[in-house]
Short mmCIF file of C-alpha atoms in Angstrom, two decimals:
data_model
loop_
_atom_site.label_atom_id
_atom_site.label_comp_id
_atom_site.label_asym_id
_atom_site.label_seq_id
_atom_site.Cartn_x
_atom_site.Cartn_y
_atom_site.Cartn_z
CA ILE J 1 20.65 -116.62 -68.26
CA GLN J 2 24.23 -117.83 -68.55
CA GLY J 3 25.17 -121.46 -68.34
CA VAL J 4 23.16 -124.59 -69.09
CA THR J 5 19.57 -125.17 -67.96
CA VAL J 6 18.45 -128.72 -67.16
CA VAL J 7 15.38 -130.42 -65.69
CA PRO J 8 15.72 -131.96 -62.18
CA LEU J 9 16.74 -135.65 -62.13
CA ARG J 10 16.77 -135.87 -65.94
CA SER J 11 19.90 -136.57 -67.99
CA SER J 12 20.90 -133.73 -70.31
CA LEU J 13 23.79 -133.59 -72.75
CA ILE J 14 26.39 -130.96 -71.91
CA PRO J 15 26.65 -128.62 -74.90
CA GLY J 16 30.03 -127.34 -76.05
CA THR J 17 32.00 -130.56 -75.46
CA SER J 18 32.04 -131.24 -79.18
CA PRO J 19 35.21 -132.29 -81.07
CA ARG J 20 38.38 -130.33 -80.38
CA SER J 21 41.92 -130.82 -81.72
CA LEU J 22 43.68 -130.34 -78.38
CA TYR J 23 42.03 -132.79 -75.98
CA ASN J 24 44.15 -135.49 -74.45
CA THR J 25 43.14 -135.83 -70.82
CA VAL J 26 39.89 -134.31 -69.64
CA PHE J 27 38.70 -133.97 -66.03
CA LEU J 28 35.08 -133.01 -65.25
CA SER J 29 33.66 -132.35 -61.79
CA VAL J 30 29.88 -132.24 -61.51
CA PHE J 31 26.97 -133.82 -59.65
CA HIS J 32 26.51 -136.97 -61.73
CA LEU J 33 28.10 -137.74 -65.10
CA PRO J 34 27.05 -140.98 -66.80
CA LEU J 35 28.48 -141.93 -70.19
CA ILE J 36 25.67 -142.62 -72.65
CA HIS J 37 27.82 -144.53 -75.18
CA PRO J 38 31.17 -145.63 -73.67
CA VAL J 39 33.97 -146.22 -76.17
CA HIS J 40 36.21 -149.16 -75.38
CA VAL J 41 39.46 -147.50 -76.44
CA ILE J 42 39.13 -144.83 -73.78
CA SER J 43 39.88 -145.14 -70.07
CA ASN J 44 37.67 -143.40 -67.54
CA THR J 45 37.33 -143.20 -63.80
CA GLY J 46 34.29 -141.91 -61.97
CA GLU J 47 31.54 -142.78 -64.44
CA GLY J 48 28.18 -142.06 -62.82
CA GLU J 49 29.88 -140.11 -60.02
CA ALA J 50 30.47 -136.44 -59.28
CA GLU J 51 33.92 -136.55 -60.90
CA LEU J 52 34.82 -138.09 -64.23
CA THR J 53 38.30 -138.37 -65.74
CA LEU J 54 38.80 -139.39 -69.35
CA THR J 55 42.14 -140.40 -70.85
CA SER J 56 42.87 -141.59 -74.38
CA SER J 57 45.62 -141.58 -76.99
CA SER J 58 42.94 -141.45 -79.67
CA LEU J 59 41.61 -137.95 -80.34
CA GLU J 60 38.75 -139.41 -82.38
CA SER J 61 37.62 -141.66 -79.52
CA LEU J 62 37.93 -138.89 -76.95
CA ASN J 63 35.84 -136.52 -79.03
CA ALA J 64 33.21 -139.20 -79.54
CA VAL J 65 32.84 -139.70 -75.80
CA LEU J 66 32.83 -135.98 -75.01
CA ALA J 67 29.87 -135.51 -77.32
CA THR J 68 27.83 -138.00 -75.25
CA ILE J 69 28.56 -136.79 -71.71
CA SER J 70 25.37 -135.92 -69.85
CA TYR J 71 24.57 -134.21 -66.56
CA THR J 72 22.00 -135.55 -64.09
CA SER J 73 21.11 -133.92 -60.80
CA THR J 74 20.71 -136.35 -57.92
CA ILE J 75 18.47 -134.29 -55.61
CA TYR J 76 15.06 -132.94 -56.60
CA HIS J 77 14.70 -129.16 -56.40
CA VAL J 78 12.45 -126.91 -58.48
CA HIS J 79 15.07 -124.16 -58.86
CA THR J 80 18.69 -124.48 -57.83
CA ALA J 81 22.12 -124.48 -59.46
CA ASP J 82 25.39 -126.38 -59.72
CA LEU J 83 28.88 -125.50 -60.93
CA VAL J 84 30.78 -127.63 -63.46
CA SER J 85 34.57 -127.66 -63.76
CA PHE J 86 35.99 -128.72 -67.16
CA CYS J 87 39.78 -129.25 -67.30
CA PHE J 88 42.18 -130.07 -70.11
CA LYS J 89 45.96 -129.83 -69.94
CA ASN J 90 46.76 -126.76 -67.82
CA HIS J 91 43.46 -125.03 -68.50
CA GLU J 92 40.27 -125.04 -66.49
CA ALA J 93 36.85 -123.70 -67.46
CA MET J 94 33.87 -123.45 -65.13
CA PHE J 95 30.25 -122.88 -66.03
CA PRO J 96 26.99 -122.93 -64.07
CA ILE J 97 24.14 -125.36 -64.56
CA VAL J 98 20.69 -124.08 -63.68
CA ILE J 99 18.42 -126.87 -62.44
CA ARG J 100 14.86 -125.74 -62.98
CA GLN J 101 11.51 -127.49 -63.13
CA PRO J 102 9.63 -126.02 -66.12
CA GLN J 103 6.33 -124.39 -65.20
CA LEU J 104 3.08 -124.96 -67.01
CA PRO J 105 2.07 -121.92 -69.08
CA VAL J 106 -0.98 -119.93 -68.04
CA MET J 107 -3.09 -119.09 -71.08
CA PHE J 108 -6.00 -116.67 -71.30
CA ASN J 109 -8.80 -116.54 -73.84
CA MET J 110 -8.10 -113.32 -75.73
CA GLY J 111 -11.10 -113.68 -78.03
CA THR J 112 -11.10 -114.35 -81.74
CA GLY J 113 -10.79 -112.12 -84.76
CA LYS J 114 -10.70 -108.37 -84.21
CA PHE J 115 -8.96 -106.94 -81.13
CA ASN J 116 -11.43 -106.91 -78.23
CA ILE J 117 -10.33 -105.03 -75.12
CA ASN J 118 -13.20 -106.53 -73.10
CA SER J 119 -11.79 -110.05 -73.42
CA GLN J 120 -8.38 -108.89 -72.19
CA VAL J 121 -9.04 -106.55 -69.26
CA THR J 122 -11.21 -106.58 -66.13
CA ILE J 123 -11.64 -103.47 -63.98
CA THR J 124 -11.25 -104.13 -60.24
CA ILE J 125 -12.51 -101.84 -57.47
CA LYS J 126 -12.52 -101.99 -53.67
CA THR J 127 -15.33 -99.94 -52.09
CA PHE J 128 -16.26 -99.00 -48.54
CA LEU J 129 -19.11 -96.65 -47.58
CA ARG J 130 -18.83 -94.60 -50.78
CA TYR J 131 -21.69 -95.78 -52.98
CA ASN J 132 -22.31 -92.31 -54.42
CA ASN J 133 -18.71 -92.15 -55.63
CA LEU J 134 -18.86 -95.73 -56.86
CA LYS J 135 -21.94 -95.07 -58.97
CA VAL J 136 -20.32 -92.01 -60.55
CA LEU J 137 -17.23 -94.09 -61.34
CA LEU J 138 -19.29 -96.89 -62.88
CA SER J 139 -21.22 -94.40 -65.00
CA SER J 140 -17.96 -92.96 -66.32
CA ILE J 141 -16.62 -96.45 -67.06
CA ARG J 142 -19.71 -97.29 -69.08
CA SER J 143 -19.29 -94.11 -71.11
CA PHE J 144 -16.04 -95.47 -72.54
CA TYR J 145 -16.15 -99.23 -71.91
CA PRO J 146 -19.83 -100.28 -71.93
CA ASP J 147 -19.15 -104.03 -72.02
CA MET J 148 -16.05 -104.45 -69.86
CA THR J 149 -16.38 -106.65 -66.77
CA VAL J 150 -16.14 -104.79 -63.46
CA ILE J 151 -15.42 -106.61 -60.20
CA ILE J 152 -16.27 -104.86 -56.92
CA ALA J 153 -15.07 -106.00 -53.48
CA ASP J 154 -17.36 -104.42 -50.88
CA ASP J 155 -16.88 -104.45 -47.10
CA SER J 156 -19.41 -101.73 -46.21
CA PHE J 157 -21.47 -102.02 -43.02
CA GLU J 158 -24.79 -101.86 -44.83
CA PRO J 159 -24.14 -103.36 -48.29
CA GLU J 160 -26.01 -101.92 -51.23
CA LYS J 161 -26.51 -104.11 -54.26
CA ILE J 162 -25.01 -102.65 -57.43
CA THR J 163 -26.73 -103.89 -60.57
CA GLY J 164 -25.79 -103.71 -64.22
CA GLU J 165 -24.44 -105.75 -67.10
CA ASN J 166 -21.02 -107.33 -66.51
CA ILE J 167 -20.83 -106.07 -62.92
CA ARG J 168 -19.85 -108.62 -60.27
CA GLN J 169 -20.07 -107.46 -56.67
CA TYR J 170 -18.58 -109.52 -53.85
CA PHE J 171 -19.63 -108.76 -50.28
CA MET J 172 -17.18 -109.12 -47.42
CA PRO J 173 -17.59 -108.97 -43.65
CA PRO J 174 -17.64 -105.29 -42.64
CA ALA J 175 -14.42 -103.26 -42.47
CA GLN J 176 -12.07 -106.05 -43.51
CA GLY J 177 -9.82 -103.51 -45.10
CA TRP J 178 -8.12 -102.24 -48.20
CA PHE J 179 -5.72 -105.07 -49.02
CA ALA J 180 -8.13 -107.85 -48.07
CA GLY J 181 -10.55 -106.36 -50.60
CA ARG J 182 -7.83 -106.17 -53.23
CA ASN J 183 -7.05 -109.86 -52.72
CA LEU J 184 -10.70 -110.78 -53.14
CA ALA J 185 -11.19 -108.69 -56.28
CA VAL J 186 -8.03 -109.92 -58.01
CA SER J 187 -8.76 -113.56 -57.11
CA GLN J 188 -11.91 -113.41 -59.24
CA VAL J 189 -10.27 -112.02 -62.38
CA THR J 190 -10.26 -114.41 -65.36
CA THR J 191 -8.77 -112.10 -68.01
CA LYS J 192 -5.08 -111.70 -68.81
CA TYR J 193 -4.97 -108.20 -67.32
CA PHE J 194 -6.85 -106.20 -64.72
CA LEU J 195 -7.04 -102.44 -64.26
CA TRP J 196 -7.06 -101.18 -60.70
CA ALA J 197 -9.19 -98.11 -59.94
CA ASP J 198 -10.19 -96.50 -56.63
CA ASP J 199 -13.91 -96.09 -56.03
CA ASP J 200 -13.64 -92.27 -56.21
CA PHE J 201 -11.92 -92.16 -59.62
CA LEU J 202 -13.51 -90.87 -62.81
CA PHE J 203 -12.83 -92.16 -66.33
CA THR J 204 -12.21 -89.54 -69.02
CA LYS J 205 -11.27 -89.47 -72.70
CA ASP J 206 -7.66 -89.82 -71.59
CA THR J 207 -8.30 -93.10 -69.75
CA LYS J 208 -7.08 -95.22 -72.64
CA ILE J 209 -6.69 -98.76 -71.32
CA GLU J 210 -5.69 -99.92 -74.80
CA LYS J 211 -2.44 -97.93 -74.58
CA LEU J 212 -1.44 -99.71 -71.38
CA VAL J 213 -2.29 -103.10 -72.91
CA GLU J 214 -0.11 -102.25 -75.90
CA VAL J 215 2.85 -101.61 -73.61
CA MET J 216 2.31 -104.86 -71.70
CA GLU J 217 1.99 -106.89 -74.89
CA ALA J 218 5.19 -105.37 -76.29
CA HIS J 219 7.07 -106.09 -73.03
CA PRO J 220 5.88 -109.43 -71.60
CA GLU J 221 8.47 -109.18 -68.82
CA LEU J 222 6.44 -106.38 -67.22
CA ASP J 223 4.01 -107.17 -64.42
CA VAL J 224 2.57 -103.72 -63.67
CA VAL J 225 2.23 -100.52 -65.73
CA GLY J 226 1.00 -97.40 -63.97
CA GLY J 227 -0.75 -94.41 -65.49
CA SER J 228 -1.40 -91.04 -63.90
CA VAL J 229 -4.10 -89.50 -61.71
CA GLN J 230 -5.01 -86.02 -62.92
CA GLY J 231 -1.66 -85.82 -64.68
CA ASN J 232 0.44 -86.96 -61.71
CA GLN J 233 2.20 -90.32 -61.97
CA PHE J 234 3.30 -90.61 -58.31
CA TYR J 235 6.05 -93.17 -58.99
CA PHE J 236 8.87 -94.10 -56.64
CA SER J 237 11.99 -96.25 -56.51
CA LEU J 238 13.02 -98.67 -53.77
CA GLU J 239 16.54 -99.44 -52.63
CA TYR J 240 17.15 -102.30 -50.23
CA ASP J 241 20.35 -102.98 -48.30
CA GLU J 242 20.15 -106.45 -46.78
CA GLY J 243 22.48 -105.56 -43.91
CA GLU J 244 23.54 -108.04 -41.25
CA GLU J 245 21.51 -111.18 -40.58
CA THR J 246 21.09 -110.38 -36.90
CA GLU J 247 20.11 -106.71 -37.28
CA GLY J 248 18.17 -106.70 -40.57
CA GLY J 249 18.38 -104.40 -43.55
CA CYS J 250 17.39 -100.91 -44.60
CA LEU J 251 14.75 -99.90 -47.12
CA TYR J 252 14.79 -96.52 -48.83
CA ARG J 253 11.79 -95.25 -50.78
CA LYS J 254 12.58 -92.33 -53.05
CA SER J 255 9.69 -90.31 -54.52
CA LYS J 256 10.11 -89.62 -58.24
CA GLY J 257 12.83 -92.27 -58.33
CA ARG J 258 13.10 -93.93 -61.73
CA PHE J 259 15.41 -96.15 -63.75
CA ASN J 260 15.89 -96.59 -67.50
CA ALA J 261 13.39 -95.72 -70.21
CA LEU J 262 11.25 -98.51 -71.64
CA PRO J 263 12.52 -99.42 -75.14
CA GLY J 264 10.11 -98.35 -77.85
CA TYR J 265 8.00 -96.24 -75.47
CA PRO J 266 9.74 -92.96 -74.59
CA GLN J 267 6.80 -91.90 -72.40
CA CYS J 268 7.43 -94.92 -70.13
CA PHE J 269 10.24 -95.81 -67.74
CA MET J 270 11.08 -98.50 -65.21
CA THR J 271 10.50 -97.82 -61.53
CA SER J 272 9.65 -99.70 -58.32
CA GLY J 273 6.14 -98.51 -57.56
CA VAL J 274 3.33 -96.55 -59.18
CA VAL J 275 0.08 -94.80 -58.38
CA ASN J 276 -3.22 -96.55 -57.51
CA PHE J 277 -4.23 -96.49 -61.17
CA PHE J 278 -2.42 -99.32 -62.95
CA LEU J 279 -2.77 -102.23 -65.35
CA ALA J 280 -1.37 -105.51 -64.07
CA ARG J 281 -0.73 -108.99 -65.38
CA THR J 282 -3.23 -111.21 -63.56
CA ASP J 283 -1.13 -114.35 -63.16
CA SER J 284 1.82 -112.35 -61.78
CA VAL J 285 -0.22 -110.45 -59.20
CA GLN J 286 -2.08 -113.56 -58.07
CA LYS J 287 1.30 -114.92 -57.00
CA SER J 288 2.14 -111.86 -54.88
CA ARG J 289 -0.66 -111.25 -52.43
CA PHE J 290 -1.67 -108.01 -50.77
CA ASP J 291 -1.01 -108.27 -47.04
CA PRO J 292 -4.51 -108.31 -45.41
CA LEU J 293 -3.04 -106.98 -42.16
CA LEU J 294 -2.86 -103.60 -43.90
CA GLN J 295 -6.45 -102.49 -43.59
CA ARG J 296 -6.52 -98.72 -44.05
CA VAL J 297 -3.96 -96.53 -45.78
CA ALA J 298 -1.67 -98.79 -47.82
CA HIS J 299 -0.33 -98.98 -51.34
CA SER J 300 3.45 -98.75 -51.59
CA GLU J 301 3.65 -101.65 -49.12
CA TRP J 302 2.60 -104.06 -51.87
CA PHE J 303 5.45 -102.90 -54.09
CA MET J 304 7.81 -103.27 -51.13
CA ASP J 305 6.71 -106.88 -50.68
CA GLY J 306 7.05 -107.39 -54.43
CA LEU J 307 10.54 -105.91 -54.69
CA GLY J 308 12.69 -108.32 -56.67
CA SER J 309 9.73 -110.16 -58.20
CA LEU J 310 7.53 -107.48 -59.78
CA MET J 311 8.70 -105.63 -62.90
CA VAL J 312 7.08 -102.20 -62.78
CA ALA J 313 6.87 -99.33 -65.26
CA SER J 314 5.14 -95.96 -65.29
CA CYS J 315 3.74 -94.36 -68.44
CA GLY J 316 2.53 -90.87 -69.20
CA GLY J 317 -0.36 -90.16 -71.52
CA VAL J 318 -2.93 -92.43 -69.85
CA SER J 319 -4.78 -90.63 -67.09
CA ILE J 320 -7.78 -90.84 -64.77
CA ARG J 321 -9.40 -88.18 -62.58
CA HIS J 322 -10.35 -87.95 -58.92
CA GLN J 323 -13.91 -87.01 -57.99
CA GLN J 324 -14.54 -84.15 -55.60
CA LYS J 325 -14.21 -85.28 -52.01
CA THR J 326 -17.60 -85.92 -50.36
CA ASN J 327 -16.59 -88.46 -47.73
CA SER J 328 -18.87 -89.03 -44.74
CA ASN J 329 -17.70 -88.66 -41.15
CA LEU J 330 -18.00 -92.42 -40.70
CA TYR J 331 -15.76 -93.05 -43.71
CA ASN J 332 -13.18 -90.52 -42.49
CA LYS J 333 -13.16 -92.21 -39.10
CA TYR J 334 -11.95 -95.42 -40.68
CA ARG J 335 -9.85 -93.84 -43.42
CA THR J 336 -7.84 -91.61 -41.08
CA PRO J 337 -8.19 -92.85 -37.50
CA SER J 338 -7.13 -90.46 -34.77
CA GLY J 339 -3.68 -90.76 -33.24
CA ASN J 340 -0.66 -92.55 -34.67
CA SER J 341 -1.83 -96.12 -34.12
CA GLU J 342 -2.10 -96.93 -37.84
CA ALA J 343 1.33 -95.55 -38.71
CA THR J 344 2.89 -97.23 -35.69
CA PHE J 345 1.37 -100.57 -36.66
CA LYS J 346 2.66 -100.27 -40.25
CA TYR J 347 6.20 -99.59 -39.04
CA GLN J 348 6.03 -102.49 -36.61
CA LEU J 349 4.83 -104.75 -39.42
CA HIS J 350 7.66 -103.65 -41.72
CA PHE J 351 10.35 -104.08 -39.11
CA PHE J 352 9.15 -107.55 -38.16
CA LYS J 353 7.86 -109.06 -41.42
CA ASN J 354 10.58 -107.61 -43.65
CA HIS J 355 13.34 -107.92 -41.00
CA LEU J 356 14.32 -104.26 -41.22
CA LYS J 357 16.30 -102.05 -38.91
CA CYS J 358 15.51 -98.82 -40.74
CA ILE J 359 13.10 -97.35 -43.27
CA LYS J 360 13.76 -94.06 -45.02
CA PHE J 361 11.36 -92.02 -47.13
CA GLY J 362 12.62 -89.35 -49.46
#
């Protein structure tokens, strides 16, 4: 970040106003500029105000005062900015000041001693009417990660208790939907990362969670890293044109759209959205909710809502499988309702909530 970062309402010395050999008259225009140690041989106007002018025939005195000039914001805001103008002779320099309230760090217990994947990752699942698939998935998880915590959000009509070590099942009112279940599952995660898996997935020898954790640890700016489902990464890029305030903007989703490669990991690259199999940073995702109005078919909508706040990458080499489809008629009724009501609702939601005038898929 360019410029100077300060804490709201707290005086901070302005760096870079150290001794120079050319100063004679200096004019500064900022929010609030008190002099910490005024020097009597210097004249000033505007001390403690938004504009401060210093004049002196003594270069030594002028330099001494410049080194003590501080900036203080006068209005509390957790994240805003100001612009400072610094003038001497016929020259003017301007630089931004970022006013930001520091946030408390969020720490997670990563265990002690040897690397322990179970203390770093929780597997989260949303299930609905597919207990046979869920049990197959859990069995495959235990084949490779016997001690990892699994959280299940369940909104089935007739809930069936799933038992086992380190399995936590949370029951919801029936048919609350896909994103509501995601919110519930993620809200209960206490590890640094969680791995999202659909209830009809199947872990294999290529489902190496450790590889995704390695990428996230090497790049702490990332929020989400996607893998692949049966070798397909299903990534996409998003482009947003804000447009006019009255009409709204346009959103373009491009399948297979990608950006730059991830440094140090040639099998990974930056993108806007990934497949339903991903590792995510818990504290980041808990700040960007899944819209519970999206109850049935939804996934890319979360990345749309997170555009500009979520840093997303996709990596090859870490894969999961789909089970053979054995969905019941009741499940299919909810998963793919007849008519276009679900699609129409999603478009209406986008156009209203995201203030759009057009959406394009390519």
